[in-house]
């Protein structure tokens, strides 16, 4: 904690560069999927952020408010985030791939009065329909008083008068002055909330603060990726997730780095899109996920080989354990055996890298190697005793660190319960992952120990998928599990119990899949839905997802004597 200290992350990410040589350096290079491109120097970024900060104030935003941002991957997403931080409002960015219910629920939880969105974005050559999703979400949640809409696709969308305003109209009004004070914040004031999936159906809004998050993201970035002032850095994540918050937006900007943002799909129009970007912009460091690497690997090496990737110096991986084939391909074909791979283990909750190599660390493919400076990490049994090397156990963090999430918005008890209760006596943080530590002290992450799934690196709760299914009138109960998948890491398998008088059919199966797609988003769409008469439950009524999984995979289901049914 940095209690009593004063700071604003924007003073570090923008303001201080305006009085140095960094002022005219590119802060952001953006490429849209159709091939359009925009760049912003720190000077230009400051102008846009200041103007939008004033727009938000004119719409009534003030220090302490939570402003919801639901955008495609365009520069205005970053401008909106920074503008919120600058005026002291917290941002809550909702991933643009989420759909109506996911958005509505997060707007309501945060009690947001302002929504910043766009008419859509481009994905695989097609415009997405963000504003119409936002309209339906605003109808369901009812807290939004003003909605700012960036025109990106030019597609028709419904604008409610007195509530919805075009971004470009507001930005050309006198209210959008280019002079905007950066609000002085207490270091412990909220910078943003970011929703992530847990074991309950309701997503948790984790709270990150101006002070600790500034220190932790910028330091981890600088050391782990050996940042040099002439580097061009590309974190190919979506700004709507913690990876993007920390390592597309804040950490690079605090370091005065040039950060890259790309709007669309990695394989559109062809599977060389990313490699073309690296060549075109002379990118030095690429940070991405195993699922993206596997996705591109399946098109073969020739797409990468036709591009000059010699600018690359370092590579990074995040989101799930990287399998040896993907590691080898990434290392040999993309990094040309020249670029070490920084496999960084961390979480939405940790703000920044926790277990990670440095460029000088000898690597073992599939291991995130060792704790970052200052972190004491261990793998322990249920009682807190360190397990023997090579044995599996609970991953714990034994020390506090600057970037840790401070609480769950509106639910401080759940925060204590989830992360701090199990090892309360020792005061350790329970990460929710199982792991092993080998004889050399290298950490090997195995996966989640709770009912959290990692699908294509995205984090989803079984309970969220289940509540989306149950919100369909034909379903009374559901159980969602993850099944191993070569490409996505996991795919979703749902067992549903139908309401009386309704029988399962392939049509209903498809209808339920698209229902989940429409409520949460395409990432949550089950690959399989099976109809059943009952679910295995404990006597206290808890669904035993472990048993369903063992059964589906044809494994031993273990001892069933304590089950109700
Ligand atoms: C979970 C956190 C933090 C950025 C993206 C994910 C898994 C994350 C690794 C890695 C193995 C990893 C863990 C963790 N995970 N990085 N390098 N090796 N597993 O953030 O959505 O909050 O998910 O992702 O299971 O608990 P998140």
XYZ file of C-alpha atoms and ligand atoms in Angstrom:
592
model
C 0.000 0.000 0.000
C 1.121 3.526 -0.782
C -1.254 5.201 1.666
C -0.960 8.970 1.727
C 1.031 9.270 -1.498
C -0.214 11.363 -4.400
C -0.060 10.299 -8.019
C -2.002 9.935 -11.239
C -0.986 7.199 -13.656
C -1.516 9.652 -16.544
C 1.079 12.032 -15.093
C 3.498 9.136 -15.657
C 2.084 7.682 -18.873
C 1.726 11.002 -20.724
C 2.427 14.243 -18.862
C 6.032 13.630 -17.967
C 6.919 12.761 -21.569
C 5.641 16.137 -22.753
C 8.601 17.887 -21.162
C 11.238 15.529 -22.596
C 12.448 14.341 -26.002
C 9.798 11.661 -25.841
C 7.160 14.317 -26.588
C 7.313 13.780 -30.350
C 7.959 10.059 -30.266
C 5.173 7.725 -31.354
C 3.197 6.519 -28.370
C 0.775 4.464 -30.445
C 0.787 2.889 -33.866
C -2.623 1.551 -34.767
C -3.624 -0.573 -37.722
C -7.236 -1.339 -38.554
C -8.252 -4.641 -40.046
C -9.129 -3.109 -43.439
C -5.536 -1.789 -43.546
C -6.120 1.804 -42.403
C -3.529 3.194 -40.029
C -3.246 5.982 -37.472
C -0.374 7.040 -35.271
C -0.189 9.276 -32.203
C 2.872 10.932 -30.709
C 2.769 11.462 -26.949
C 2.014 15.102 -27.751
C -0.942 14.176 -29.975
C -2.192 11.552 -27.556
C -2.191 14.131 -24.786
C -4.346 16.428 -26.914
C -6.931 13.726 -27.641
C -6.999 12.492 -24.046
C -7.345 16.029 -22.671
C -10.155 16.833 -25.051
C -12.034 13.661 -24.237
C -11.434 14.216 -20.518
C -13.239 17.534 -20.890
C -16.049 15.882 -22.846
C -16.545 13.364 -20.063
C -16.622 16.157 -17.487
C -19.192 18.013 -19.584
C -21.322 14.858 -19.490
C -21.154 15.005 -15.709
C -18.295 12.592 -14.997
C -16.425 13.246 -11.795
C -13.737 11.762 -9.606
C -14.868 8.426 -8.196
C -17.380 7.570 -10.945
C -17.099 4.355 -12.911
C -17.291 4.826 -16.678
C -17.973 1.769 -18.828
C -16.090 1.368 -22.096
C -17.282 -1.171 -24.672
C -15.256 -0.764 -27.815
C -13.543 -2.458 -30.718
C -9.738 -2.290 -30.769
C -9.410 1.283 -32.005
C -7.355 4.207 -30.662
C -10.412 5.791 -29.031
C -10.555 2.854 -26.637
C -7.137 3.811 -25.290
C -7.977 7.521 -25.407
C -11.125 6.862 -23.361
C -9.250 4.804 -20.763
C -6.591 7.482 -20.314
C -9.190 10.272 -20.262
C -11.044 8.547 -17.404
C -7.826 8.109 -15.433
C -6.809 11.712 -16.099
C -9.999 13.165 -14.621
C -9.981 10.707 -11.715
C -12.856 8.503 -12.865
C -12.396 4.732 -12.847
C -12.783 2.903 -16.130
C -14.473 -0.417 -16.529
C -13.577 -1.826 -19.927
C -15.813 -4.610 -21.166
C -14.282 -6.841 -23.814
C -15.838 -6.018 -27.207
C -16.530 -9.719 -27.856
C -18.984 -9.884 -24.982
C -22.669 -9.734 -25.684
C -25.839 -8.258 -24.193
C -26.206 -9.913 -20.805
C -22.490 -9.833 -19.999
C -22.416 -6.109 -20.750
C -25.691 -5.285 -18.971
C -24.667 -7.133 -15.837
C -21.309 -5.323 -15.660
C -22.889 -1.899 -16.264
C -25.372 -2.532 -13.444
C -22.759 -3.858 -11.040
C -20.610 -0.753 -11.558
C -23.651 1.580 -11.540
C -22.149 3.363 -14.526
C -23.854 6.512 -15.801
C -21.693 6.885 -18.880
C -20.995 4.335 -21.592
C -18.375 4.859 -24.295
C -18.890 2.618 -27.295
C -18.744 2.548 -31.102
C -21.049 1.666 -33.961
C -18.847 -1.398 -34.405
C -15.438 -2.639 -35.447
C -14.065 -4.929 -38.137
C -13.548 -8.619 -37.639
C -12.774 -10.960 -40.538
C -13.897 -8.360 -43.020
C -17.288 -7.865 -41.421
C -18.499 -5.010 -39.233
C -19.455 -6.060 -35.705
C -22.646 -4.714 -34.229
C -21.571 -3.130 -30.930
C -24.066 -0.298 -30.712
C -27.113 -2.493 -31.141
C -25.779 -4.836 -28.434
C -25.131 -1.761 -26.266
C -28.681 -0.518 -26.895
C -30.157 -3.772 -25.635
C -27.783 -3.817 -22.648
C -28.767 -0.239 -21.729
C -32.398 -1.287 -21.899
C -31.719 -4.136 -19.462
C -29.509 -2.231 -17.022
C -30.965 1.301 -17.011
C -28.167 3.172 -15.164
C -26.630 4.777 -18.264
C -27.588 8.417 -18.772
C -25.143 9.290 -21.566
C -23.637 7.140 -24.263
C -20.765 8.326 -26.454
C -20.489 6.545 -29.802
C -17.386 6.467 -31.985
C -18.137 6.144 -35.688
C -15.929 3.341 -36.921
C -17.840 1.234 -39.436
C -20.448 3.716 -40.592
C -23.116 1.011 -40.347
C -26.661 2.015 -39.468
C -27.395 1.959 -35.746
C -30.116 3.323 -33.530
C -29.204 6.490 -31.577
C -31.504 7.518 -28.746
C -31.840 11.307 -28.696
C -30.703 13.022 -25.450
C -28.809 9.897 -24.439
C -26.562 8.964 -27.361
C -23.964 11.335 -28.831
C -21.404 10.882 -31.577
C -17.827 11.107 -30.339
C -16.766 13.264 -33.279
C -19.575 15.741 -32.627
C -18.629 16.125 -28.976
C -14.914 16.365 -29.769
C -15.527 19.272 -32.155
C -17.540 21.309 -29.656
C -16.081 24.082 -27.468
C -16.516 21.817 -24.405
C -13.679 19.673 -25.804
C -10.881 22.069 -24.905
C -7.356 20.683 -25.218
C -6.451 21.919 -21.753
C -7.357 19.495 -19.002
C -5.707 19.221 -15.600
C -4.541 15.786 -14.558
C -6.406 15.147 -11.324
C -4.169 14.590 -8.303
C -5.150 11.209 -6.877
C -4.353 9.372 -3.723
C -2.114 6.429 -4.615
C -4.764 4.062 -3.263
C -7.606 5.599 -5.316
C -9.194 3.336 -7.909
C -7.701 3.507 -11.377
C -9.992 0.908 -12.908
C -12.159 -2.048 -12.263
C -11.883 -5.061 -14.488
C -14.342 -7.896 -14.421
C -13.089 -11.420 -14.420
C -14.688 -14.798 -14.067
C -14.705 -16.660 -10.816
C -16.553 -19.570 -9.347
C -19.852 -17.742 -8.836
C -22.107 -16.869 -11.764
C -21.582 -13.161 -11.173
C -18.322 -11.723 -12.547
C -16.103 -9.975 -10.021
C -14.967 -6.398 -10.543
C -11.370 -6.371 -9.372
C -10.093 -3.010 -8.222
C -6.662 -1.704 -9.246
C -5.205 1.538 -7.962
C -3.178 4.426 -9.380
C -0.056 3.968 -7.247
C 0.813 0.299 -6.952
C -0.314 -0.562 -10.463
C 1.883 2.190 -11.942
C 4.929 0.878 -10.104
C 4.336 -2.786 -10.790
C 3.344 -2.750 -14.470
C 6.096 -0.364 -15.510
C 8.834 -2.191 -13.592
C 7.905 -5.682 -14.761
C 7.698 -4.462 -18.372
C 11.073 -2.770 -18.217
C 12.972 -5.735 -16.808
C 11.209 -8.730 -18.298
C 11.241 -7.322 -21.819
C 14.532 -5.457 -21.377
C 12.854 -2.376 -22.761
C 15.098 -0.060 -24.791
C 13.945 3.415 -25.863
C 14.132 2.599 -29.578
C 11.988 -0.542 -29.247
C 8.664 -1.070 -30.929
C 6.539 -3.227 -28.702
C 3.533 -5.281 -29.715
C 1.313 -6.931 -27.168
C -1.177 -8.628 -29.456
C -3.908 -8.934 -26.848
C -7.211 -7.106 -26.583
C -7.141 -3.956 -24.438
C -10.356 -5.276 -22.872
C -8.414 -7.768 -20.752
C -5.795 -7.222 -18.079
C -3.003 -8.110 -20.529
C -4.056 -5.200 -22.685
C -4.636 -2.794 -19.776
C -1.198 -3.478 -18.324
C 0.925 -4.170 -21.360
C -0.700 -2.442 -24.337
C -1.642 0.727 -22.518
C -0.085 1.556 -19.186
C 3.314 -0.147 -18.851
C 4.629 0.808 -22.295
C 3.357 4.365 -22.051
C 4.843 4.902 -18.607
C 8.150 3.728 -20.072
C 7.758 6.047 -23.068
C 7.618 3.060 -25.421
C 5.914 2.856 -28.803
C 3.015 0.437 -28.440
C 1.162 -1.234 -31.321
C -2.560 -1.910 -31.512
C -4.164 -4.010 -34.235
C -7.905 -4.167 -34.651
C -8.717 -7.462 -36.275
C -8.165 -11.167 -36.714
C -4.623 -12.618 -37.018
C -5.520 -14.590 -40.131
C -7.428 -11.995 -42.081
C -7.292 -11.612 -45.046
C -4.443 -14.177 -44.934
C -2.576 -16.020 -42.179
C 0.445 -13.743 -42.686
C -1.253 -10.672 -41.222
C 0.794 -10.599 -38.025
C 4.097 -11.358 -39.732
C 3.373 -8.620 -42.226
C 2.799 -6.212 -39.324
C 6.153 -7.157 -37.759
C 7.964 -6.507 -41.013
C 6.057 -3.326 -41.815
C 6.591 -1.622 -38.454
C 9.921 -3.180 -37.532
C 8.521 -4.636 -34.338
C 11.170 -5.713 -31.814
C 9.131 -7.531 -29.179
C 6.001 -9.636 -29.653
C 3.903 -10.727 -26.688
C 0.980 -13.087 -27.312
C -0.798 -16.232 -26.150
C -0.253 -19.954 -26.794
C -3.709 -20.207 -28.338
C -2.864 -17.503 -30.913
C 0.441 -19.229 -31.687
C -1.279 -22.594 -32.165
C -3.906 -20.939 -34.338
C -1.267 -19.482 -36.671
C 0.970 -22.540 -36.557
C -1.713 -24.673 -38.173
C -1.378 -22.681 -41.420
C 2.251 -23.790 -41.680
C 5.557 -21.936 -41.579
C 5.589 -20.563 -45.116
C 3.334 -17.609 -44.180
C 5.922 -16.403 -41.696
C 8.908 -17.311 -43.844
C 7.955 -14.911 -46.601
C 8.407 -11.958 -44.197
C 11.479 -10.291 -42.756
C 11.203 -10.927 -39.032
C 14.778 -9.934 -38.269
C 13.685 -6.934 -36.166
C 12.393 -9.304 -33.455
C 14.592 -9.499 -30.381
C 12.318 -11.005 -27.737
C 9.070 -12.970 -27.618
C 6.500 -13.412 -24.878
C 3.672 -15.774 -23.968
C 0.783 -15.497 -21.517
C -2.610 -16.921 -20.613
C -2.081 -20.662 -20.250
C 0.782 -23.133 -20.196
C 2.500 -23.241 -23.581
C 2.780 -26.737 -25.023
C 6.180 -27.855 -26.376
C 5.139 -27.968 -30.076
C 3.847 -24.408 -29.971
C 6.917 -23.265 -28.019
C 9.246 -24.853 -30.566
C 7.430 -23.333 -33.531
C 7.325 -19.882 -31.918
C 11.015 -20.109 -31.048
C 12.273 -21.533 -34.335
C 9.980 -20.094 -36.992
C 9.035 -16.722 -35.518
C 12.021 -16.011 -33.294
C 14.439 -17.743 -35.677
C 16.199 -19.315 -32.667
C 17.433 -15.863 -31.751
C 14.684 -14.611 -29.442
C 14.146 -15.986 -25.950
C 10.489 -16.561 -25.003
C 9.327 -14.860 -21.822
C 6.567 -17.138 -20.519
C 4.878 -14.864 -18.004
C 2.509 -16.245 -15.379
C 0.128 -13.762 -13.829
C -3.566 -12.996 -13.395
C -6.105 -10.198 -13.592
C -5.712 -10.066 -9.826
C -1.932 -9.583 -9.862
C -1.832 -6.582 -12.226
C 1.528 -7.643 -13.685
C 3.959 -10.527 -14.187
C 4.531 -12.674 -11.089
C 6.482 -15.694 -12.343
C 8.588 -15.002 -15.384
C 12.024 -15.365 -16.878
C 14.242 -12.393 -17.635
C 16.038 -12.412 -21.010
C 19.110 -13.923 -19.315
C 17.225 -16.780 -17.605
C 17.972 -20.250 -19.034
C 14.607 -21.405 -20.386
C 12.696 -24.669 -20.102
C 9.832 -24.792 -22.636
C 6.500 -24.843 -20.782
C 7.777 -23.391 -17.533
C 7.258 -19.753 -16.503
C 10.608 -20.288 -14.709
C 11.032 -18.279 -11.505
C 9.378 -15.558 -9.440
C 9.917 -11.922 -10.449
C 11.999 -9.778 -8.046
C 10.555 -9.606 -4.571
C 8.088 -12.450 -4.974
C 8.148 -15.520 -2.827
C 6.173 -18.257 -4.510
C 5.506 -21.777 -3.329
C 3.473 -24.867 -4.049
C 1.797 -26.187 -0.917
C -0.716 -28.786 0.261
C -4.125 -28.031 1.777
C -2.576 -27.318 5.176
C 0.136 -25.041 3.813
C 3.063 -27.451 3.887
C 5.409 -27.151 0.883
C 5.036 -30.219 -1.307
C 8.127 -32.117 -2.451
C 9.740 -30.955 -5.658
C 7.954 -32.370 -8.686
C 4.716 -32.854 -6.746
C 1.511 -31.052 -7.574
C -0.110 -28.606 -5.150
C -1.670 -25.162 -4.694
C 0.243 -22.203 -5.993
C 0.560 -19.482 -3.345
C 2.210 -16.083 -3.184
C 3.682 -15.446 0.223
C 4.313 -11.714 0.028
C 2.317 -8.630 -0.936
C 3.322 -6.866 -4.185
C 2.554 -3.376 -5.481
C 0.222 -4.402 -8.332
C -2.149 -6.614 -6.381
C -5.883 -5.987 -6.780
C -7.084 -4.269 -3.619
C -10.601 -5.689 -3.441
C -13.648 -6.795 -5.417
C -15.894 -3.823 -6.030
C -18.958 -4.011 -3.817
C -17.966 -7.390 -2.382
C -14.954 -7.152 -0.055
C -15.948 -10.399 1.710
C -15.716 -12.395 -1.479
C -12.241 -10.967 -2.035
C -11.094 -12.206 1.378
C -12.905 -15.507 0.947
C -11.571 -16.343 -2.455
C -7.935 -15.374 -2.120
C -7.030 -15.051 1.552
C -9.132 -17.470 3.581
C -7.500 -20.794 2.882
C -4.063 -19.693 4.144
C -5.287 -17.043 6.530
C -2.946 -18.101 9.329
C 0.082 -17.737 7.088
C -1.213 -14.627 5.280
C -0.676 -16.103 1.792
C -2.473 -15.387 -1.447
C -4.193 -18.396 -3.066
C -3.832 -18.080 -6.833
C -6.384 -20.737 -7.810
C -3.857 -22.632 -9.953
C -2.195 -25.965 -9.376
C 1.516 -26.143 -10.089
C 4.770 -28.020 -9.523
C 8.238 -26.776 -8.712
C 11.118 -28.863 -10.054
C 14.476 -29.495 -8.435
C 16.008 -26.441 -10.064
C 13.251 -24.241 -8.606
C 11.402 -23.794 -11.906
C 7.644 -23.378 -11.620
C 5.372 -25.434 -13.912
C 1.758 -24.274 -13.998
C -0.731 -27.093 -14.494
C -4.073 -25.301 -14.571
C -7.000 -23.982 -12.544
C -8.113 -25.839 -9.462
C -11.489 -24.131 -9.281
C -14.433 -24.056 -11.673
C -12.734 -21.550 -13.911
C -12.086 -22.513 -17.536
C -9.475 -21.215 -19.900
C -10.870 -21.247 -23.435
C -8.475 -19.827 -26.045
C -6.738 -18.126 -23.118
C -9.984 -16.415 -22.083
C -11.158 -16.919 -18.569
C -14.731 -18.108 -18.060
C -16.583 -19.460 -15.056
C -18.569 -22.682 -15.325
C -21.280 -20.889 -13.375
C -21.526 -18.053 -15.907
C -22.116 -20.445 -18.773
C -24.590 -22.381 -16.665
C -26.604 -19.276 -15.752
C -26.753 -18.280 -19.405
C -28.128 -21.746 -20.235
C -30.636 -21.664 -17.399
C -31.893 -18.256 -18.571
C -33.341 -20.115 -21.588
C -36.938 -21.219 -20.872
C -36.270 -24.816 -21.955
C -33.490 -25.386 -19.386
C -33.846 -25.963 -15.683
C -30.314 -26.956 -14.743
C -26.925 -27.052 -16.393
C -23.329 -28.052 -15.725
C -20.462 -26.721 -17.836
C -17.003 -28.251 -17.945
C -13.883 -27.800 -20.024
C -12.555 -30.586 -22.229
C -8.966 -30.519 -23.482
C -8.591 -29.214 -27.026
C -5.474 -29.008 -29.189
C -6.142 -25.521 -30.478
C -8.124 -23.721 -27.787
C -6.641 -25.365 -24.695
C -10.174 -26.157 -23.541
C -13.584 -26.318 -25.162
C -16.898 -26.129 -23.361
C -19.096 -29.137 -22.748
C -22.492 -28.527 -21.165
C -24.896 -31.044 -19.679
C -28.433 -29.679 -19.424
C -31.634 -30.804 -17.815
C -34.715 -29.715 -19.722
C -37.970 -28.401 -18.350
C -40.800 -30.905 -18.064
C -42.411 -31.855 -21.324
C -39.516 -30.615 -23.442
C -37.316 -33.133 -25.181
C -33.844 -32.717 -26.559
C -33.214 -32.368 -30.286
C -30.383 -31.201 -32.540
C -32.414 -28.009 -33.174
C -32.663 -27.283 -29.461
C -28.975 -27.995 -29.085
C -28.171 -25.355 -31.704
C -30.642 -22.941 -30.212
C -29.020 -23.254 -26.786
C -25.569 -22.734 -28.262
C -26.637 -19.520 -29.939
C -28.468 -18.454 -26.795
C -25.171 -18.573 -24.856
C -23.494 -16.795 -27.755
C -26.074 -13.994 -27.589
C -26.012 -13.654 -23.804
C -22.284 -13.859 -23.035
C -20.492 -13.890 -26.384
C -18.904 -16.242 -28.919
C -16.105 -17.222 -26.509
C -18.602 -18.869 -24.181
C -20.472 -20.859 -26.829
C -20.450 -24.548 -25.869
C -18.901 -26.970 -28.347
C -21.125 -29.763 -27.028
C -24.494 -29.818 -25.332
C -25.886 -33.075 -24.013
C -29.301 -33.620 -22.508
C -29.563 -35.580 -19.251
C -32.123 -36.478 -16.581
C -30.002 -35.557 -13.577
C -26.622 -34.178 -12.564
C -24.208 -35.717 -10.060
C -24.441 -33.683 -6.864
C -23.120 -33.792 -3.350
C -25.652 -34.089 -0.500
C -25.338 -30.329 -0.028
C -26.414 -29.827 -3.634
C -23.098 -28.894 -5.213
C -22.727 -30.052 -8.809
C -19.768 -32.432 -9.124
C -18.330 -31.182 -12.403
C -15.222 -33.279 -11.820
C -17.322 -36.434 -12.137
C -19.030 -35.316 -15.325
C -15.629 -34.565 -16.786
C -14.168 -37.930 -15.839
C -17.193 -39.636 -17.300
C -17.079 -37.710 -20.596
C -13.357 -38.403 -20.929
C -13.869 -42.066 -20.086
C -11.704 -41.814 -16.964
C -12.203 -43.394 -13.580
C -14.935 -41.402 -11.779
C -13.542 -42.245 -8.337
C -15.473 -42.704 -5.137
C -19.155 -41.870 -5.552
C -20.439 -42.900 -2.129
C -20.932 -39.358 -0.842
C -23.099 -38.374 -3.778
C -26.783 -37.652 -3.547
C -27.607 -39.009 -6.970
C -4.984 -17.474 -15.227
C -5.277 -16.017 -15.073
C -2.704 -12.423 -16.810
C -2.873 -12.367 -18.182
C -3.819 -13.258 -18.859
C -4.668 -14.133 -18.063
C -3.476 -18.794 -16.434
C -1.800 -17.048 -17.127
C -0.056 -18.247 -17.604
C 1.200 -18.830 -17.978
C 0.311 -20.922 -17.422
C -1.082 -19.111 -17.170
C -3.502 -19.243 -15.002
C -3.988 -18.004 -14.251
N -2.167 -18.321 -16.882
N -0.542 -16.989 -17.566
N 2.230 -18.084 -18.409
N 1.340 -20.184 -17.859
N -0.896 -20.449 -17.080
O -5.284 -13.511 -16.986
O -7.650 -14.154 -17.380
O -6.875 -13.430 -15.088
O -6.217 -15.652 -16.039
O -4.411 -17.708 -16.510
O -4.408 -20.280 -14.862
O -4.589 -18.286 -13.005
P -6.585 -14.138 -16.344
